[in-house]
Coordinates of C-alpha atoms in Angstrom, one line a residue:
M1 CA 8.1 21.1 291.1
N2 CA 11.2 22.7 293.4
L3 CA 10.7 26.2 293.4
K4 CA 14.3 27.0 293.2
F5 CA 14.6 24.3 290.2
L6 CA 12.3 26.5 288.4
L7 CA 14.1 29.8 289.8
I8 CA 17.2 28.4 288.2
A9 CA 15.3 27.6 284.8
G10 CA 14.3 31.0 284.6
L11 CA 11.5 31.7 286.4
S12 CA 10.1 35.0 286.3
A13 CA 8.7 37.2 289.3
T14 CA 8.1 40.6 290.6
L15 CA 8.3 41.6 294.3
H16 CA 5.3 44.1 295.0
T17 CA 6.2 46.4 297.5
Q18 CA 4.2 49.8 298.6
T19 CA 7.7 51.6 299.7
P20 CA 8.8 55.0 298.6
A21 CA 12.0 55.6 296.3
W22 CA 15.0 55.3 298.5
A23 CA 13.7 51.8 299.2
Q24 CA 11.7 50.2 296.3
V25 CA 13.4 47.2 295.1
R26 CA 12.2 44.6 292.3
L27 CA 13.4 41.5 291.9
P28 CA 14.9 40.3 288.3
S29 CA 13.2 38.7 286.1
L30 CA 15.5 36.2 283.6
P31 CA 14.4 34.6 280.4
N32 CA 13.8 31.0 280.2
L33 CA 16.4 27.9 280.1
P34 CA 16.0 26.8 276.7
G35 CA 14.2 23.9 276.5
G36 CA 15.8 20.4 275.7
V37 CA 18.7 21.4 277.2
Q38 CA 20.6 18.2 276.9
L39 CA 24.0 17.9 279.2
P40 CA 26.9 16.2 277.8
H41 CA 27.9 12.7 279.5
G42 CA 30.9 11.0 279.2
D43 CA 33.6 8.7 281.2
L44 CA 35.6 10.4 283.7
L45 CA 39.0 11.6 282.9
R46 CA 42.0 8.8 283.7
R47 CA 44.7 10.3 286.0
D48 CA 47.2 8.7 287.5
E49 CA 46.1 9.0 291.7
S50 CA 49.8 8.7 292.8
L51 CA 50.4 12.6 291.2
L52 CA 47.5 13.7 293.1
T53 CA 47.8 15.7 296.0
S54 CA 45.9 14.2 298.8
T55 CA 44.5 17.1 300.5
S56 CA 41.1 16.5 300.8
Q57 CA 41.0 13.9 304.0
L58 CA 43.9 15.9 306.0
L59 CA 41.3 19.3 305.6
A60 CA 38.2 17.5 305.7
P61 CA 36.2 19.0 308.2
A62 CA 35.9 16.1 311.6
D63 CA 32.5 17.2 312.2
P64 CA 30.6 19.0 308.6
L65 CA 27.4 19.1 310.6
R66 CA 29.0 21.9 312.8
W67 CA 31.3 24.2 310.3
R68 CA 29.6 27.1 311.0
E69 CA 29.1 26.6 314.8
R70 CA 32.6 26.3 314.9
L71 CA 33.5 29.3 313.0
G72 CA 30.6 31.4 314.9
D73 CA 32.3 30.0 317.9
Q74 CA 35.7 31.1 317.6
L75 CA 34.3 34.7 317.0
L76 CA 32.3 34.6 319.8
R77 CA 35.0 34.0 322.1
R78 CA 37.2 36.9 320.2
F79 CA 34.5 39.3 320.1
P80 CA 32.3 38.6 323.7
D81 CA 30.7 42.1 323.7
Q82 CA 30.1 43.0 320.1
L83 CA 28.7 39.3 319.1
Q84 CA 25.6 36.8 320.1
R85 CA 23.6 33.8 319.7
S86 CA 20.1 35.2 317.9
A87 CA 17.0 32.5 319.4
A88 CA 17.6 30.5 316.3
G89 CA 21.0 30.4 316.8
E90 CA 23.1 32.6 314.3
L91 CA 25.8 34.5 314.8
V92 CA 24.9 38.4 315.1
F93 CA 25.5 42.0 316.0
S94 CA 24.4 42.2 319.6
G95 CA 21.4 43.9 319.9
E96 CA 21.3 45.3 316.3
V97 CA 18.5 45.3 314.2
L98 CA 18.8 46.2 310.3
A99 CA 15.4 48.1 308.8
L100 CA 14.0 49.2 306.2
P101 CA 10.6 50.6 306.8
S102 CA 8.1 50.9 304.1
S103 CA 7.1 54.7 304.2
D104 CA 8.7 57.7 305.4
A105 CA 5.8 57.4 308.7
A106 CA 7.4 54.4 309.8
R107 CA 10.7 55.5 309.5
R108 CA 9.8 58.6 312.2
R109 CA 8.3 56.0 314.1
L110 CA 11.3 54.0 314.3
L111 CA 13.5 57.0 314.8
E112 CA 11.5 57.9 318.3
D113 CA 11.0 54.5 319.4
E114 CA 12.6 54.9 322.7
G115 CA 13.8 51.2 322.5
L116 CA 16.0 51.9 319.5
R117 CA 18.9 53.9 319.4
L118 CA 20.1 54.7 315.8
V119 CA 23.3 53.6 314.9
E120 CA 23.8 54.4 311.0
A121 CA 21.9 55.4 308.3
S122 CA 23.1 54.1 305.0
T123 CA 21.6 54.7 301.4
L124 CA 23.4 52.1 298.8
E125 CA 24.0 54.5 296.0
G126 CA 23.5 52.5 292.5
L127 CA 20.7 50.1 294.0
D128 CA 18.4 52.7 295.4
V129 CA 18.2 50.5 298.9
A130 CA 18.1 53.0 301.9
W131 CA 18.6 51.0 305.8
L132 CA 18.3 52.2 309.5
R133 CA 21.0 49.9 311.8
L134 CA 19.3 50.1 314.9
R135 CA 20.6 49.0 318.3
A136 CA 18.1 47.7 321.3
T137 CA 18.5 50.3 324.4
S138 CA 19.1 48.7 328.1
T139 CA 19.7 50.0 331.2
T140 CA 21.4 47.0 332.7
T141 CA 23.5 45.8 330.2
S142 CA 25.4 46.5 326.6
T143 CA 24.0 43.4 325.1
T144 CA 20.1 42.0 324.7
S145 CA 19.3 38.7 325.7
P146 CA 18.0 35.9 322.4
A147 CA 14.6 36.0 323.4
A148 CA 14.3 40.0 323.8
L149 CA 15.9 40.6 320.6
A150 CA 13.4 38.0 318.8
A151 CA 10.6 40.0 320.4
L152 CA 11.5 43.6 319.2
I153 CA 11.9 42.2 315.7
A154 CA 8.6 40.7 316.0
R155 CA 7.2 43.6 317.2
L156 CA 8.8 45.8 314.5
K157 CA 7.2 43.4 311.5
A158 CA 3.9 43.8 313.1
Q159 CA 3.6 47.2 313.3
D160 CA 5.2 47.6 309.7
P161 CA 4.3 44.3 307.6
E162 CA 5.5 46.2 304.1
G163 CA 8.6 46.8 305.2
A164 CA 11.5 44.8 306.4
Y165 CA 13.1 44.3 309.2
D166 CA 15.8 41.4 310.7
Y167 CA 19.2 40.8 312.8
H168 CA 22.4 42.0 311.4
H169 CA 23.5 38.7 310.8
I170 CA 27.5 37.5 310.7
Y171 CA 28.1 35.3 307.2
L172 CA 30.9 33.3 307.7
D173 CA 33.7 31.4 304.9
A174 CA 32.8 28.3 303.4
G175 CA 36.2 26.5 302.8
D176 CA 39.9 26.0 304.6
V177 CA 43.1 27.0 303.7
G178 CA 46.1 24.5 304.6
S179 CA 49.6 24.8 305.1
G180 CA 51.8 26.4 302.4
V181 CA 53.1 24.3 299.3
V182 CA 56.5 25.6 298.0
G183 CA 56.6 24.0 294.9
A184 CA 56.3 20.7 292.9
T185 CA 58.6 17.9 294.4
S186 CA 56.9 15.5 291.6
A187 CA 56.7 15.1 287.7
T188 CA 53.6 17.0 286.3
S189 CA 50.5 15.7 286.3
A190 CA 49.2 13.9 283.3
T191 CA 46.3 17.3 282.7
S192 CA 48.5 19.6 283.3
G193 CA 48.9 20.4 279.1
T194 CA 44.9 20.6 279.2
A195 CA 45.2 22.9 282.3
G196 CA 47.8 25.2 280.7
A197 CA 45.9 25.2 277.4
S198 CA 42.8 26.0 279.0
A199 CA 44.6 29.0 281.1
A200 CA 46.0 30.4 277.9
G201 CA 42.4 30.2 275.9
A202 CA 41.3 32.1 279.2
R203 CA 44.0 34.9 279.3
A204 CA 43.2 35.5 276.0
A205 CA 39.5 36.0 276.2
A206 CA 40.0 37.8 279.7
G207 CA 40.8 41.2 277.7
G208 CA 38.4 43.6 279.5
S209 CA 36.8 41.3 281.6
R210 CA 35.5 42.8 285.2
L211 CA 34.4 40.8 287.9
G212 CA 33.7 41.0 291.4
M213 CA 34.8 39.8 294.7
I214 CA 33.1 40.1 298.5
D215 CA 35.0 38.2 300.8
S216 CA 38.9 38.7 303.3
G217 CA 41.3 40.6 301.9
V218 CA 43.6 40.0 299.4
D219 CA 47.2 39.8 298.9
T220 CA 47.9 41.3 295.6
A221 CA 51.9 40.9 296.0
H222 CA 51.4 37.3 295.8
P223 CA 53.3 36.6 292.7
A224 CA 49.7 34.9 290.9
L225 CA 48.0 37.8 291.4
Q226 CA 51.0 40.3 290.4
R227 CA 49.5 40.0 286.6
S228 CA 46.0 41.0 287.5
T229 CA 44.8 44.0 288.4
V230 CA 43.0 44.3 291.6
T231 CA 41.0 47.1 293.1
R232 CA 40.8 46.8 296.8
R233 CA 37.9 48.5 299.2
G234 CA 36.9 48.3 302.9
C235 CA 38.4 48.6 306.1
A236 CA 38.4 51.9 305.8
G237 CA 41.0 52.2 303.2
Q238 CA 43.4 50.0 305.4
T239 CA 44.9 46.9 303.2
R240 CA 44.2 43.7 305.5
P241 CA 45.2 40.6 303.5
A242 CA 43.8 37.5 304.4
A243 CA 44.2 33.5 303.7
H244 CA 40.3 33.0 302.3
G245 CA 40.2 36.0 300.8
T246 CA 43.7 35.7 299.1
A247 CA 43.1 32.2 297.8
V248 CA 39.5 33.0 296.3
A249 CA 40.8 35.8 294.5
S250 CA 43.8 33.6 293.1
L251 CA 41.4 30.8 291.7
L252 CA 39.2 33.7 289.9
V253 CA 42.0 35.6 288.5
G254 CA 45.1 34.3 289.4
D255 CA 48.7 33.4 286.6
S256 CA 52.1 32.6 287.3
D257 CA 55.2 31.5 286.1
V258 CA 55.1 27.8 288.2
G259 CA 51.9 26.4 286.4
F260 CA 49.1 28.1 288.4
H261 CA 46.1 29.4 287.1
G262 CA 43.0 31.1 288.2
A263 CA 39.5 30.3 286.1
L264 CA 40.0 33.7 284.4
P265 CA 43.9 34.8 284.4
R266 CA 44.8 38.6 284.4
A267 CA 40.9 39.9 284.3
R268 CA 40.3 42.7 286.2
L269 CA 39.3 42.0 289.9
F270 CA 37.4 44.2 292.4
A271 CA 37.6 43.3 295.5
M272 CA 35.8 44.4 298.8
D273 CA 36.9 43.2 302.0
V274 CA 34.4 42.8 304.6
F275 CA 36.5 40.8 307.2
C276 CA 39.0 43.3 308.1
E277 CA 41.6 40.6 309.4
G278 CA 43.4 41.7 312.8
S279 CA 40.8 44.7 313.0
A280 CA 39.3 45.1 316.7
Q281 CA 35.8 44.8 315.1
P282 CA 34.2 41.8 313.8
G283 CA 33.5 41.4 309.9
G284 CA 31.4 39.6 307.4
G285 CA 28.1 41.4 309.0
V286 CA 25.3 42.0 306.4
A287 CA 25.9 46.0 306.1
A288 CA 29.5 45.4 304.7
I289 CA 28.3 42.8 302.5
A290 CA 25.8 45.4 301.2
E291 CA 28.0 47.7 300.5
G292 CA 30.1 45.5 298.3
L293 CA 27.3 45.0 296.0
A294 CA 26.2 48.6 295.8
W295 CA 30.1 49.4 295.2
L296 CA 30.4 46.8 292.2
A297 CA 27.0 47.6 290.8
R298 CA 28.8 51.1 290.5
E299 CA 31.8 49.6 289.5
R300 CA 30.0 47.7 286.6
V301 CA 30.8 44.5 286.9
G302 CA 28.9 41.7 285.5
V303 CA 29.9 38.4 287.6
V304 CA 29.9 38.7 291.5
N305 CA 31.5 36.1 293.6
I306 CA 30.7 35.9 297.5
S307 CA 32.0 32.7 298.9
L308 CA 30.3 33.6 302.2
V309 CA 27.1 31.6 303.7
G310 CA 24.8 32.1 306.4
P311 CA 21.1 32.8 307.0
P312 CA 18.1 33.8 305.4
N313 CA 18.6 38.1 305.9
A314 CA 15.5 39.7 304.9
L315 CA 17.6 43.0 304.5
L316 CA 20.8 41.1 302.2
R317 CA 18.1 39.6 299.9
R318 CA 16.5 43.1 299.1
V319 CA 19.9 44.1 298.2
V320 CA 20.9 40.7 296.6
E321 CA 17.4 41.6 294.4
A322 CA 18.4 44.9 293.6
A323 CA 21.8 44.3 292.2
Q324 CA 20.3 41.5 289.9
A325 CA 17.7 44.0 289.0
Q326 CA 20.7 46.2 287.4
G327 CA 22.2 42.8 285.3
L328 CA 24.7 41.4 287.9
L329 CA 24.9 37.9 288.3
I330 CA 25.7 36.5 291.7
V331 CA 27.9 33.5 292.4
A332 CA 28.0 31.4 295.8
P333 CA 29.1 28.3 297.5
V334 CA 25.8 26.4 299.2
G335 CA 28.3 25.5 302.1
N336 CA 29.8 23.0 303.9
D337 CA 27.2 22.3 307.0
G338 CA 26.4 18.8 305.8
P339 CA 24.3 17.1 303.2
A340 CA 20.8 17.4 305.3
A341 CA 21.5 21.0 306.6
P342 CA 19.1 23.5 305.7
P343 CA 19.8 26.0 302.8
L344 CA 21.9 28.4 303.1
Y345 CA 22.6 32.1 301.4
P346 CA 23.0 33.4 299.1
A347 CA 23.4 30.7 297.0
A348 CA 19.5 29.5 297.9
W349 CA 18.0 32.7 296.8
P350 CA 16.2 33.2 293.4
G351 CA 18.6 33.5 290.8
V352 CA 22.0 33.6 292.7
I353 CA 24.3 30.7 291.0
G354 CA 24.6 27.9 293.6
V355 CA 28.2 26.0 293.5
T356 CA 28.9 22.4 295.0
A357 CA 32.2 21.2 295.0
V358 CA 33.8 17.9 294.1
D359 CA 37.4 16.1 294.7
A360 CA 39.4 14.8 292.6
R361 CA 37.5 11.9 291.9
R362 CA 34.7 13.9 290.6
R363 CA 33.1 13.1 293.9
V364 CA 30.9 15.6 296.0
L365 CA 32.3 16.5 299.1
A366 CA 30.8 14.9 302.0
E367 CA 30.4 18.2 303.9
A368 CA 28.9 19.8 301.2
G369 CA 25.0 20.8 301.0
R370 CA 22.5 19.4 299.1
G371 CA 19.0 20.4 297.7
A372 CA 17.5 22.6 294.9
Q373 CA 19.9 25.2 295.6
V374 CA 22.8 23.4 294.0
A375 CA 22.7 24.6 290.0
L376 CA 26.4 23.6 289.0
A377 CA 29.7 21.7 290.4
A378 CA 33.2 22.8 290.3
P379 CA 36.8 21.8 291.7
G380 CA 36.7 22.3 295.5
A381 CA 39.2 20.2 297.4
D382 CA 42.7 18.2 296.1
M383 CA 43.8 21.5 294.8
V384 CA 45.9 24.2 295.7
A385 CA 45.6 28.1 295.5
A386 CA 47.7 31.3 296.6
Q387 CA 48.8 31.6 300.6
A388 CA 48.5 34.9 301.7
G389 CA 51.9 36.5 303.2
S390 CA 54.4 34.4 301.0
R391 CA 54.7 33.1 297.5
A392 CA 53.2 29.7 298.5
Y393 CA 50.1 27.9 297.5
A394 CA 48.4 26.4 300.0
P395 CA 45.9 23.1 299.9
V396 CA 42.3 24.3 300.2
R397 CA 39.0 22.2 300.7
G398 CA 35.6 23.3 300.7
T399 CA 32.3 24.7 298.7
S400 CA 34.3 28.3 298.6
F401 CA 36.9 27.2 296.2
A402 CA 34.4 26.0 293.6
S403 CA 32.3 28.8 293.7
P404 CA 35.2 31.5 292.4
L405 CA 35.8 28.8 289.5
V406 CA 31.9 28.6 288.1
A407 CA 32.2 32.7 288.8
G408 CA 35.6 32.9 286.4
L409 CA 33.7 30.9 283.9
L410 CA 30.8 33.0 283.9
A411 CA 32.5 36.5 284.0
A412 CA 34.3 35.4 280.3
R413 CA 30.9 35.5 279.0
L414 CA 29.5 38.4 281.0
P415 CA 31.9 40.8 281.1
S416 CA 29.1 43.7 282.3
P417 CA 25.8 44.0 283.6
D418 CA 22.9 42.6 281.5
R419 CA 20.2 40.3 282.8
A420 CA 19.2 38.9 279.9
A421 CA 23.1 38.0 278.7
A422 CA 23.3 36.7 282.4
S423 CA 20.9 34.1 281.7
S424 CA 22.3 33.5 278.4
A425 CA 25.6 32.5 280.0
F426 CA 24.3 30.8 282.5
N427 CA 22.6 28.5 280.2
A428 CA 26.0 28.4 278.1
L429 CA 27.9 27.4 280.7
A430 CA 25.4 24.5 281.8
R431 CA 25.0 23.0 278.5
E432 CA 29.0 22.5 278.7
A433 CA 28.4 20.6 282.2
M434 CA 29.4 17.2 282.7
D435 CA 26.6 15.3 284.3
L436 CA 27.1 13.4 287.6
G437 CA 25.0 11.2 289.7
A438 CA 21.5 10.7 288.7
P439 CA 20.9 11.7 285.0
G440 CA 20.0 15.3 284.6
R441 CA 19.7 17.5 286.7
D442 CA 19.7 16.7 290.5
E443 CA 20.5 17.8 294.3
V444 CA 24.2 17.2 294.5
Y445 CA 25.4 18.1 291.4
G446 CA 23.1 20.3 290.0
M447 CA 23.4 20.7 286.1
G448 CA 26.5 19.0 286.5
L449 CA 30.5 19.0 286.9
V450 CA 32.0 22.5 284.7
G451 CA 36.1 23.6 285.2
A452 CA 37.6 20.6 285.5
S453 CA 40.7 21.5 284.0
L454 CA 41.0 24.4 286.4
R455 CA 41.7 21.9 289.6
V456 CA 45.5 22.9 289.8
S457 CA 47.5 20.0 292.6
A458 CA 50.8 20.9 294.0
S459 CA 51.8 18.2 291.6
D460 CA 51.1 20.7 288.8
L461 CA 53.6 23.1 289.8
R462 CA 57.0 23.5 288.4

């Protein structure tokens, strides 16, 4: 039986490590999914296709198998002295190693290693995780070759097999934001009444709901976000709004007079900016994401949306496990690297809710990832979201934008951290899912489609 499926169904496991208190992490244990769960089946809702905004094909990647590769190449051209490719082709900080040694002796050995220089020692308050950020030293260049860096990490693992050592990976977004749409140019969509009713109900339910996001910066001046309380963090206190983060935030808590709404309108949002748009340093690193999870744990949010994708970084997995142990429910997109691509993370880690995206006809996006990591599907194309730096709404496409819809629906059921309640919240939402594809759970749509009424197209705006 598929391991990820067992974990989505509530597999209980424990990570056994012999580490000091400052480095201990436990894998969370979640109750089982109730037996005999029946997912609703039904015909697709009919909708006048002439009222749909045809953004799906406009934003579709020409080559979905190179989605992250292209984004990574752009960053490499921008930061050639700070980033490099690992031996496996993943984007990483040049010559850097993240280390979670298993003992004080292993920690001292790292600090005395002549081949390493300490960049930062970080303790994640609230998660009881501490690690070291190290840089490989070189007498000839400021970077380390992929082969040499791989050999260094292998040596550190061999010296301390109970510890955790990995690259300082860069994680990337999983969606595209198009150009702005000023407003509606046609009659209101046939489904707008249902969507409006859903939004009104969500506003009433939002109340004291708190949810978090880790992404790029949020433009809180956008009309869709002015009714929500958004607490921002990151970038040394500087405000650096960005297209992706603003769109995701609006899909989480947005609300406006023109017919736009997110999954949980007017809820309180805690937004961690890990990219710092326009700065002289590359963003999206594991260390920044980890700091964001620790902050959100301290803020007692119940659900965290991370619309980012990357490789299975060992240190970030430890932090995710620590956050889950505190009762946080993490939601993430499965990515846009294509149906044959290997799983992307954090979506593919145990206990994380992996989300795929469908278009207006409820077909999975061609570029969406497939596999056991897919837990649920939600709208992720033929829709709009808030556009940073304007009052407009822009077409969006990608699993990045399906994930916040699922996160908002879960946050309505889980306003604060609670491991048992997190499992119950997921089970309840899964029971509401519309089964798509093969009967029952499958590797394309997961448990099925949720949040269909949350899709807002340009024709829904008034």
